XYZ file of C-alpha atoms in Angstrom:
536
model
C -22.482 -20.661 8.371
C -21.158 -24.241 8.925
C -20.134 -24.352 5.266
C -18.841 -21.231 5.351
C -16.656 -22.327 8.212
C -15.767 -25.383 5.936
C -14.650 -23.932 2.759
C -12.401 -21.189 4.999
C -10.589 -24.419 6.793
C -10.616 -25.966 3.385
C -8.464 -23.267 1.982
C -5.880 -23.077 5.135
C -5.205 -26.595 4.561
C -4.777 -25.615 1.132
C -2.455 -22.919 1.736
C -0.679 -24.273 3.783
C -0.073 -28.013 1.396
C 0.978 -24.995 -0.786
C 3.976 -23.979 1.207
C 5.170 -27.285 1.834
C 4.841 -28.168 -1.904
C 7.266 -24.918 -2.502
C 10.175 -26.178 0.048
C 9.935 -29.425 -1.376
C 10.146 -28.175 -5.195
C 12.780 -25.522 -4.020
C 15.044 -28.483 -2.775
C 14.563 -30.591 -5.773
C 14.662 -28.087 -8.638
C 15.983 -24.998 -7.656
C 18.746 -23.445 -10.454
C 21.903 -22.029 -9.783
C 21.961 -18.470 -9.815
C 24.823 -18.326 -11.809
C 23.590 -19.931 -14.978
C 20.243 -18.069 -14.375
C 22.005 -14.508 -14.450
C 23.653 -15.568 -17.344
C 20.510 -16.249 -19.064
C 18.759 -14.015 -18.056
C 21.307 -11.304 -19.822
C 21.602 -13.482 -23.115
C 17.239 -13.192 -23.040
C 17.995 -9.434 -22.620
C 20.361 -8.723 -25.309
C 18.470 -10.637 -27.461
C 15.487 -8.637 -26.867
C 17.455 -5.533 -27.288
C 17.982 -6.592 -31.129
C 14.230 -5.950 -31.959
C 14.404 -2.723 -33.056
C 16.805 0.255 -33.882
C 16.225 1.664 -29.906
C 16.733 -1.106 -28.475
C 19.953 -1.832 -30.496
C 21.366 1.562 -28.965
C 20.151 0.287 -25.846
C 22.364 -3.243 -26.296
C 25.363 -1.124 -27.542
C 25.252 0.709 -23.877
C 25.157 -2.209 -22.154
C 28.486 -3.085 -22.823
C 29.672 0.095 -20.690
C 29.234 0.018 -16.913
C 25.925 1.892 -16.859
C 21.958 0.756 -16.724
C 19.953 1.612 -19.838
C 17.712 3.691 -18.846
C 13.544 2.374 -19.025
C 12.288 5.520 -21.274
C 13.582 3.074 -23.814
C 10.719 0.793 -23.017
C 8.117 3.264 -23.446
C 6.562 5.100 -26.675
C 7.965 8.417 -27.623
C 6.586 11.388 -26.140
C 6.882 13.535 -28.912
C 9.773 15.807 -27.203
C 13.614 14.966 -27.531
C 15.880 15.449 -24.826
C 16.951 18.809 -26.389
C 13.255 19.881 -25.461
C 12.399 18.772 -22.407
C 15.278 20.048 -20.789
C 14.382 23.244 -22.388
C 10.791 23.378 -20.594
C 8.811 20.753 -22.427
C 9.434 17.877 -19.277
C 6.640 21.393 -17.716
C 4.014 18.793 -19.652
C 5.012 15.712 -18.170
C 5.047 16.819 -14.599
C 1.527 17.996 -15.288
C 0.387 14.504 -16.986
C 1.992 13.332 -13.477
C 0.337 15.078 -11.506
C -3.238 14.578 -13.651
C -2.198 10.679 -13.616
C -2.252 10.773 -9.752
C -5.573 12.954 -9.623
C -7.348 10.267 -11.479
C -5.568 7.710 -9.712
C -7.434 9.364 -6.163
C -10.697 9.367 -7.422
C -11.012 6.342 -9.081
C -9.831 4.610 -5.594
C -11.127 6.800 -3.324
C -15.236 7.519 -4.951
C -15.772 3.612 -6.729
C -12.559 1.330 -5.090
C -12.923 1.586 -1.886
C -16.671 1.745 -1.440
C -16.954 -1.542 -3.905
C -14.387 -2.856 -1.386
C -16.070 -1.911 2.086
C -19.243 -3.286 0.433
C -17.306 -6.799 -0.403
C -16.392 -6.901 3.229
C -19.735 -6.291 4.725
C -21.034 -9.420 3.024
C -18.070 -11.282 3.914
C -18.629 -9.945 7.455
C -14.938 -9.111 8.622
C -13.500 -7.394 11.403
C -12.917 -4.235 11.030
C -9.105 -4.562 11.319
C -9.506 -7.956 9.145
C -10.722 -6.157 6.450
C -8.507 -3.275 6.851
C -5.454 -5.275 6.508
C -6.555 -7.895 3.810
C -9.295 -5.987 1.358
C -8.613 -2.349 1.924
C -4.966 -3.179 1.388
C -5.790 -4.857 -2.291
C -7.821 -1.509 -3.006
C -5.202 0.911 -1.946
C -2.080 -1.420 -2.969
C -3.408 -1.654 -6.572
C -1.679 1.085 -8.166
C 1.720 -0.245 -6.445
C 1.119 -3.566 -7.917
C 0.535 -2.256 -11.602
C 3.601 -0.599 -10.821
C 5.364 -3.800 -9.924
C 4.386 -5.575 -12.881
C 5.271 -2.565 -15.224
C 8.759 -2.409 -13.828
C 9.321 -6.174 -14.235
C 7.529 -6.667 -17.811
C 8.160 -3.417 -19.694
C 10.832 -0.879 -17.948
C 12.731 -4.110 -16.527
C 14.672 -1.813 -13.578
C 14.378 -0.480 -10.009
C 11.033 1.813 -10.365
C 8.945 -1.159 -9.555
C 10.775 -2.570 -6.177
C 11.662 1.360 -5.352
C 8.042 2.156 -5.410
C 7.072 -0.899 -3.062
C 10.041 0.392 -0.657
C 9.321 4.528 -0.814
C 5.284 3.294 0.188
C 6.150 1.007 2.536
C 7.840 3.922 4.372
C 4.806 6.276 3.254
C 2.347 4.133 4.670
C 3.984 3.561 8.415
C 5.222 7.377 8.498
C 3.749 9.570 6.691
C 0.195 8.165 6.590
C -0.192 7.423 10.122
C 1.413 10.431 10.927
C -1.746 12.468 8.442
C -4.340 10.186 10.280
C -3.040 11.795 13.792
C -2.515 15.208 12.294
C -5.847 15.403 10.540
C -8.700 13.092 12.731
C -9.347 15.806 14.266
C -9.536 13.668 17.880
C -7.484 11.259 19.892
C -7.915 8.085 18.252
C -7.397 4.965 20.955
C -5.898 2.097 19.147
C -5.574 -1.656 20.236
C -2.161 -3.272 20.993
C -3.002 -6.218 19.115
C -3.679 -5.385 15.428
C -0.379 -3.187 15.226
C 1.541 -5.742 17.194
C 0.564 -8.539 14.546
C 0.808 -6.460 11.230
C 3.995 -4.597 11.988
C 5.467 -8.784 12.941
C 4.088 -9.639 9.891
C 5.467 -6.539 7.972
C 9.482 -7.109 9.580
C 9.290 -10.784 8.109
C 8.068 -9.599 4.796
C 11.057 -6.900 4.637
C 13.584 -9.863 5.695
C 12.479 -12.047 3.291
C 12.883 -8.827 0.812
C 16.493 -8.113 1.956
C 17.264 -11.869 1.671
C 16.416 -12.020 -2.146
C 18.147 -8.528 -2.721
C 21.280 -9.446 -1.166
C 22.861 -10.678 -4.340
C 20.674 -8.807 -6.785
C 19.161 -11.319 -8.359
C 15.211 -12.930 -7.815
C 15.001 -16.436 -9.075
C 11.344 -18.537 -9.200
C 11.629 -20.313 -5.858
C 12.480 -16.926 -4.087
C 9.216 -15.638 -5.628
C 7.226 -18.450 -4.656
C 8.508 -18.320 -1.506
C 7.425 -14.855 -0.474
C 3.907 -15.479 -2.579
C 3.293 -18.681 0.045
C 4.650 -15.907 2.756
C 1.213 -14.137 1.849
C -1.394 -16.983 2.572
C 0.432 -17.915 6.168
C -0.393 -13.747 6.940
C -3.846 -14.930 5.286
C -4.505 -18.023 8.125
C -3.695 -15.616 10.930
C -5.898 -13.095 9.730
C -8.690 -15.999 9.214
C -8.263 -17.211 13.065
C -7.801 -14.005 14.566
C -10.448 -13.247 16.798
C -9.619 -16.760 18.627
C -5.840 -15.481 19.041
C -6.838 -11.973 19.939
C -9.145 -13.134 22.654
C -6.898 -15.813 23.896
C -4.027 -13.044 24.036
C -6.119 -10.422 25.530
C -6.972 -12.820 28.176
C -3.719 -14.222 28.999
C -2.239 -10.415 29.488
C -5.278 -9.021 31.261
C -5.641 -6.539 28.533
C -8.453 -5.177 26.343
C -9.799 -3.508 23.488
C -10.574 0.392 24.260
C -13.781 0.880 25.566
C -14.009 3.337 22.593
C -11.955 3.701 19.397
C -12.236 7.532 19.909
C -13.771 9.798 21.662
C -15.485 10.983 17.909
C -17.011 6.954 17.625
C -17.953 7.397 21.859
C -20.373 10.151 20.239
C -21.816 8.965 17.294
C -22.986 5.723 19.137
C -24.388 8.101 21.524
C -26.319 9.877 19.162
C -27.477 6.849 16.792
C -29.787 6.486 20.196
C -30.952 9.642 19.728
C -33.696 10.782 17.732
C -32.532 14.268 16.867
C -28.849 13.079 15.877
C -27.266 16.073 17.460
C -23.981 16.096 19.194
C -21.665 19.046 20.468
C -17.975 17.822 19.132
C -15.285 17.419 21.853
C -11.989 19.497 20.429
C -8.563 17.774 20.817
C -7.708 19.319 24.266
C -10.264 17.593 25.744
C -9.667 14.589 23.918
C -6.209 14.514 25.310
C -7.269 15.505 28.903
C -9.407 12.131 28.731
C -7.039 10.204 27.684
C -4.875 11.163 31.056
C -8.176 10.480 32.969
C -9.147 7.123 31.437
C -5.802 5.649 31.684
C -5.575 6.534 35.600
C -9.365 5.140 35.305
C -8.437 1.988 33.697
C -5.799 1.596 36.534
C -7.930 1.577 39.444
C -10.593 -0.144 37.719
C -10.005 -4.202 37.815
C -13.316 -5.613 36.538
C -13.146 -9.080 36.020
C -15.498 -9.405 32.962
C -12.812 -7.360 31.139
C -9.949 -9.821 32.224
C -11.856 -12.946 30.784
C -11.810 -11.659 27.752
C -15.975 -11.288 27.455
C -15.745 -7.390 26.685
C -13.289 -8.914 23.558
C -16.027 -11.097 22.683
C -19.134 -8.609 22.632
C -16.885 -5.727 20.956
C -16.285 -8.201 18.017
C -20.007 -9.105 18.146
C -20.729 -5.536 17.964
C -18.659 -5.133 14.779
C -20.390 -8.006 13.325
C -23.742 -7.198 13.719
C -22.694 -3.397 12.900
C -22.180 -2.518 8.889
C -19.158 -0.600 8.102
C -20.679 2.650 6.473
C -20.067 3.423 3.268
C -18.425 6.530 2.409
C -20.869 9.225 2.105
C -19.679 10.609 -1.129
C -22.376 12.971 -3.321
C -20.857 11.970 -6.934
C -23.866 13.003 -8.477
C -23.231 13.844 -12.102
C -19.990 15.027 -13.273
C -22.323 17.216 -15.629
C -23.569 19.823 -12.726
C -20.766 21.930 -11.971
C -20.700 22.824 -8.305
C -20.611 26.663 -6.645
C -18.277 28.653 -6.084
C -14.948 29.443 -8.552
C -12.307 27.208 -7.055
C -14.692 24.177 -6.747
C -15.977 24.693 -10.044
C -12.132 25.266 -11.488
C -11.611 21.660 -9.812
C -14.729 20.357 -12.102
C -13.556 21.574 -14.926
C -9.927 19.840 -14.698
C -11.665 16.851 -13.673
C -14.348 16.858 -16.177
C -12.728 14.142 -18.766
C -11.950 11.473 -16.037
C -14.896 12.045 -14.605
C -16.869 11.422 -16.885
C -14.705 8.066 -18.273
C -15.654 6.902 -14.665
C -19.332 7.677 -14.837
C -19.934 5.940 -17.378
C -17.988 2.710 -17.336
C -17.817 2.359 -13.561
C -21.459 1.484 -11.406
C -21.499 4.042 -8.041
C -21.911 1.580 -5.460
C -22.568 4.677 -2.900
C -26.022 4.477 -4.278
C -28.280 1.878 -2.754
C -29.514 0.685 -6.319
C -25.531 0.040 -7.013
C -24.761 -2.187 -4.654
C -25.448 -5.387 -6.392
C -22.775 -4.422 -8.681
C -19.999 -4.073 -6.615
C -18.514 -6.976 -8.141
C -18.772 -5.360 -11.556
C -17.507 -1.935 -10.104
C -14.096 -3.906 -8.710
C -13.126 -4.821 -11.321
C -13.597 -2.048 -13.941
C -11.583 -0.317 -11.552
C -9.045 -2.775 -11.765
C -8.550 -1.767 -15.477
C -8.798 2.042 -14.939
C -5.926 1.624 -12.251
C -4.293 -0.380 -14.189
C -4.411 2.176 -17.414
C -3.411 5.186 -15.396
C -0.306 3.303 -13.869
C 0.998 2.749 -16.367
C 0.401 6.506 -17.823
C 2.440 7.749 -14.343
C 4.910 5.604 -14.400
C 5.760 6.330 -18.373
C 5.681 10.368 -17.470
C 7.961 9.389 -14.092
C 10.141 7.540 -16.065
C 10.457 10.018 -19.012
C 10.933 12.949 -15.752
C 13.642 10.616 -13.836
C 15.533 10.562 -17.550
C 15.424 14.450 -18.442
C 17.362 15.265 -14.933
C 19.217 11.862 -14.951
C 18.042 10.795 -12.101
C 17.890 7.051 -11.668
C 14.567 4.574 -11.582
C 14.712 3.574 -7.574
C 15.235 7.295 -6.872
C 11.772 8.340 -8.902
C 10.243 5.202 -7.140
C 11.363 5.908 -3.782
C 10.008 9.418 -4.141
C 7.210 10.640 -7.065
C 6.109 7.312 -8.047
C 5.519 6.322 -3.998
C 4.243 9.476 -3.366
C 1.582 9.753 -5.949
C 0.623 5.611 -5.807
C 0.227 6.086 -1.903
C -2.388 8.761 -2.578
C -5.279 6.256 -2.109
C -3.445 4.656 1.237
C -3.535 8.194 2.819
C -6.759 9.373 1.785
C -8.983 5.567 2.577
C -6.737 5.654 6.244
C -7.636 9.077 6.815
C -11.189 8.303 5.842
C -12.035 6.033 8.545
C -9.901 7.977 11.070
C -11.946 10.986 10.594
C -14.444 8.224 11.266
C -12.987 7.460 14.727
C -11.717 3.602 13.950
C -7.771 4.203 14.258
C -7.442 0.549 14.435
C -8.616 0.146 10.761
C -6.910 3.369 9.561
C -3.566 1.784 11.225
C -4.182 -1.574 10.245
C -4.802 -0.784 6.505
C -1.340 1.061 6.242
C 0.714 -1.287 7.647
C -1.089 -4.588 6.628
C -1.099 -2.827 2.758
C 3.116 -2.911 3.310
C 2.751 -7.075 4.018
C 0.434 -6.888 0.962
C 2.973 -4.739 -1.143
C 6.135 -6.943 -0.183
C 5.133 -10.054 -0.438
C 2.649 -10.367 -3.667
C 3.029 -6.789 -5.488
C 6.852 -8.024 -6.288
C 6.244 -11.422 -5.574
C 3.724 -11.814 -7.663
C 5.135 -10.440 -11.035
C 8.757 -11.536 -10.409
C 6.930 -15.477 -9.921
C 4.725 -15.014 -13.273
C 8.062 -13.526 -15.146
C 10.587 -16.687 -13.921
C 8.047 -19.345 -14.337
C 5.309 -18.754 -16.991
C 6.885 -15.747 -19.155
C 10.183 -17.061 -19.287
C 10.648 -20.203 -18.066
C 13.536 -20.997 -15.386
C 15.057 -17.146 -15.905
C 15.463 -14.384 -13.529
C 15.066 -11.293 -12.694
C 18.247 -8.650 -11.832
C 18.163 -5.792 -9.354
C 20.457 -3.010 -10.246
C 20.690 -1.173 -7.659
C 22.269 -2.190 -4.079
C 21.231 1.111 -2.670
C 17.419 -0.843 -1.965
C 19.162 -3.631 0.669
C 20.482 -0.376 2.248
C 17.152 1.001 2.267
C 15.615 -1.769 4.076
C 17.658 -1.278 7.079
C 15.970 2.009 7.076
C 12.616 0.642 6.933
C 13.141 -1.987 9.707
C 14.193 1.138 11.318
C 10.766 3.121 10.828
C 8.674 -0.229 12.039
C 10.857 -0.021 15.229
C 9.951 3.859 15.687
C 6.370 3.011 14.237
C 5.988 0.716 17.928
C 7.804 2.645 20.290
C 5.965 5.841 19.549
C 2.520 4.450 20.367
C 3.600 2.419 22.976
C 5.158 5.298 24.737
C 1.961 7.309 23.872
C 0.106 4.639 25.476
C -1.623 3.627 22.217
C -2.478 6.386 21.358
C -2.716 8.699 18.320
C -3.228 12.374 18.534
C -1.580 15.022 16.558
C 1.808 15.609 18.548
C 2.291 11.756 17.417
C 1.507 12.404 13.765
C 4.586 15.314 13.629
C 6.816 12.874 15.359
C 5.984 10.163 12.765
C 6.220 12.876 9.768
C 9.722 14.512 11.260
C 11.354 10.577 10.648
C 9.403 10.316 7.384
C 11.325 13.229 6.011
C 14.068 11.935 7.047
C 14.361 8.440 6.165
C 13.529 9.856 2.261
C 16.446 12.018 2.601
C 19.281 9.350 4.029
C 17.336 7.267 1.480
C 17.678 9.629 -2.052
C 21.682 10.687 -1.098
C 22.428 6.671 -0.722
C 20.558 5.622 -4.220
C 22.244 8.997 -5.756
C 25.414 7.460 -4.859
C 26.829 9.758 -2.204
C 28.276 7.706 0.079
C 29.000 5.084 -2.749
C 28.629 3.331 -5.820
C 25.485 1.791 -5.060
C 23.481 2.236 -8.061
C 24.677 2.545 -11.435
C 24.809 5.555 -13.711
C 22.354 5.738 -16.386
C 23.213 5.448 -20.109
C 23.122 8.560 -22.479
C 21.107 8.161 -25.591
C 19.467 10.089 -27.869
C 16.143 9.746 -27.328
């Protein structure tokens, strides 16, 4: 444990040598942005010469549109003639496939692999939600990322980071109310510290898309951003016990009243339980907080109850998900369930075979293994949805950020809302909460930071890399807006999560995507520019 303790401290120093190292190199060697934008189009045109599509591509730049990314993609064997005609029907279903295999993949091997990785570690519950459930659900987002830098070179990459930041605040803590099927009780703390961390992530966005452009020491910047996040997460049971202690608050004496039960009956020996419904989960909310009023215990106050809760969790192994995979080759009962096997059939069995279950017990030494032959499966069908998003967004003319705000957010989020509402069915709002908003710090700060750093510094040396659209630094206002109503919700709610919350957080999630979609579709502007025509 002492070692243990050692190699942790080792690594904050590290990170934090790492930061300084950046401002110094920033001062010292920073470029001009000028001469970097200019390079950065003479490395594009030059690339556009390659081949006869490309060359249409370069001709079209010399008009004030953006060529649009199905350049950057094989052909899908329809023209635009076609697809407009009914043949974009196939795409939308390759879509909608892409984000089906996308779901299981994270959702039956990812996240278990994950929640296994983080017992051994032994993290917080919180911890882990915000650090290691956040890689898991973030990695289709970050394939994204690095597809929009590398191979579309637009918007769908930084619109897809924006439209799930917004999907993971709103709309997934608004399905985790909706759907828990009981009043979860959350603790100030954890959404106190990642939403902080989340509003400096989004600044430091909107400060490197104010002039459109991302140059190396920008990336690097937000990419050190990441490991300060990582040193508070590392001390944070010191800082959560010192703050609990200096404001006389606590942790809830339950998460909900769903995890007040199944502690009750893990002392049983039948395991039976009568399940409270959500009246009478609300009515005891009322009743505790008038209890927790009157009631001034002084072991609470020090900060103790803090301590034993965390010792709890320690001692306690997260569960992992109880998921029957069984063999994709025993078709289940019934005609819709077995109409669901059948269309999942071929992924199924892709997965069977080339990723280890870690939900059985024999598994679980691989979970190493499993991690990262997801990795390349998330990786493959990425890309696949963003090439059929991209070919979609082109056949109505509808521009990159717009498809990334919306389809390509939506279906990437998929694993975000089904892991959060996982563990709030579970009772533990604090890691269904934690996960969605620390996943946003995650996205911000090393799914664009990380490809734009590898693309100025190691792919091309000393370039850039050019926004096109200003409509995204408008869209950020938005989001700070959404963190705002994320906090004042709860607080009002007295942290609290029940489903008359979860419609209040889905009414503004509807309506952020909406302001959001008119701005980028240039309604109230010239924001984003229109796409070229070609014949593709």
């Amino acid at each position: 444990m002492r070692n243990r303790t050692r190699f942790f401290k080792r690594r904050a120093v590290l990170a934090v040598c790492f930061v300084g190292l950046y401002v110094f190199l920033a001062s010292k060697f920073g470029g001009t942005r000028e001469t970097l934008v200019d390079q950065e189009h003479q490395n594009q045109n030059e690339e556009t010469t390659s081949t006869s599509r490309r060359l249409l591509a370069h001709r079209t730049r010399k008009l004030n549109c953006t060529p649009p990314a199905i350049l950057e993609f094989p052909d899908d064997f329809f023209t635009q003639k076609q697809r407009q005609h009914g043949g974009v029907i196939l795409n939308f279903l390759v879509s909608f496939y892409m984000f089906w295999a996308i779901a299981i993949v994270c959702d039956d091997y990812f996240v278990p692999s994950l929640e296994i990785i983080c017992d051994r570690l032994g993290l917080q519950t919180d911890v882990a939600g915000a650090t290691f459930m956040a890689l898991g659900s973030s990695a289709p987002e970050l394939f994204a990322s690095v597809i929009g830098v590398f191979i579309t070179k637009g918007d769908i990459g930084v619109g897809t980071i924006l439209g799930s930041a917004v999907f993971n605040v709103l709309f997934v803590i608004g399905v985790c109310g909706i759907a828990a099927g009981t009043v979860l009780y959350l603790a100030w703390w954890p959404i106190v510290r990642d939403s902080f961390f989340y509003l400096l992530s989004l600044v430091a966005l909107m400060l490197v898309l104010m002039d459109n452009v991302v140059v190396w020491s920008e990336a690097t910047a937000m990419v050190s951003f990441y490991s300060v996040y990582l040193l508070i997460m590392y001390f944070n049971p010191k800082i959560e016990a010192y703050l609990y202690k200096i404001t006389k608050t606590t942790t809830p004496e339950y998460k909900s009243d769903l995890h007040e039960q199944k502690l009750k009956n893990e002392s049983k020996s039948d395991g039976s339980y009568e399940p409270l419904n959500e009246k009478q989960d609300e009515q005891k909310v009322d009743s505790d907080h008038e209890n927790t009023e009157e009631k001034k215990d002084p072991l609470l106050d020090s900060g103790e109850h803090l301590a034993h809760h965390h010792e709890y969790e320690k001692n306690v192994p997260h569960e992992v998900p109880d998921l029957t995979l069984g063999s994709p080759f025993s078709p289940p009962e019934g005609a819709w369930p077995r109409m669901c096997w059948f269309l999942g059939l071929p992924i199924n069995i892709a997965y069977y075979f080339t990723i280890p279950n870690v939900t059985r017990k024999e598994c679980e030494k691989w979970a190493v293994v499993s991690f990262i032959s997801c990795i390349g499966w998330i990786g493959l069908t990425s890309y696949m949805l963003v090439w059929m998003v991209t070919v979609i967004g082109y056949t109505f003319l509808i521009p990159d950020s717009v498809m990334g705000l919306s389809l390509v957010a939506f279906g990437s989020s998929v694993p975000d809302c089904l892991s959060s509402l996982f563990v709030a069915r579970k009772g533990d709002g604090d890691m269904a909460v934690s996960h969605t908003v620390g996943s946003n710090v995650f996205d911000i700060l090393l799914c664009l930071g990380i490809p734009w750093l590898i693309k100025t510094t190691v792919w091309e040396y000393d370039s850039s890399v050019v926004i096109n659209s200003h409509g995204l630094f408008i869209s950020c206002f938005f989001i700070l807006g959404s963190i705002a109503v994320t906090l004042i919700i709860i607080y009002h709610y007295n942290w609290t999560l029940n489903k008359k919350v979860g419609w209040i957080y889905m009414f503004f999630y509807f309506v952020f995507m909406i302001i959001s979609v008119v701005v980028e579709m240039n309604a109230f502007g010239n924001f984003n520019p229109p796409m070229c025509i070609v014949d593709v």
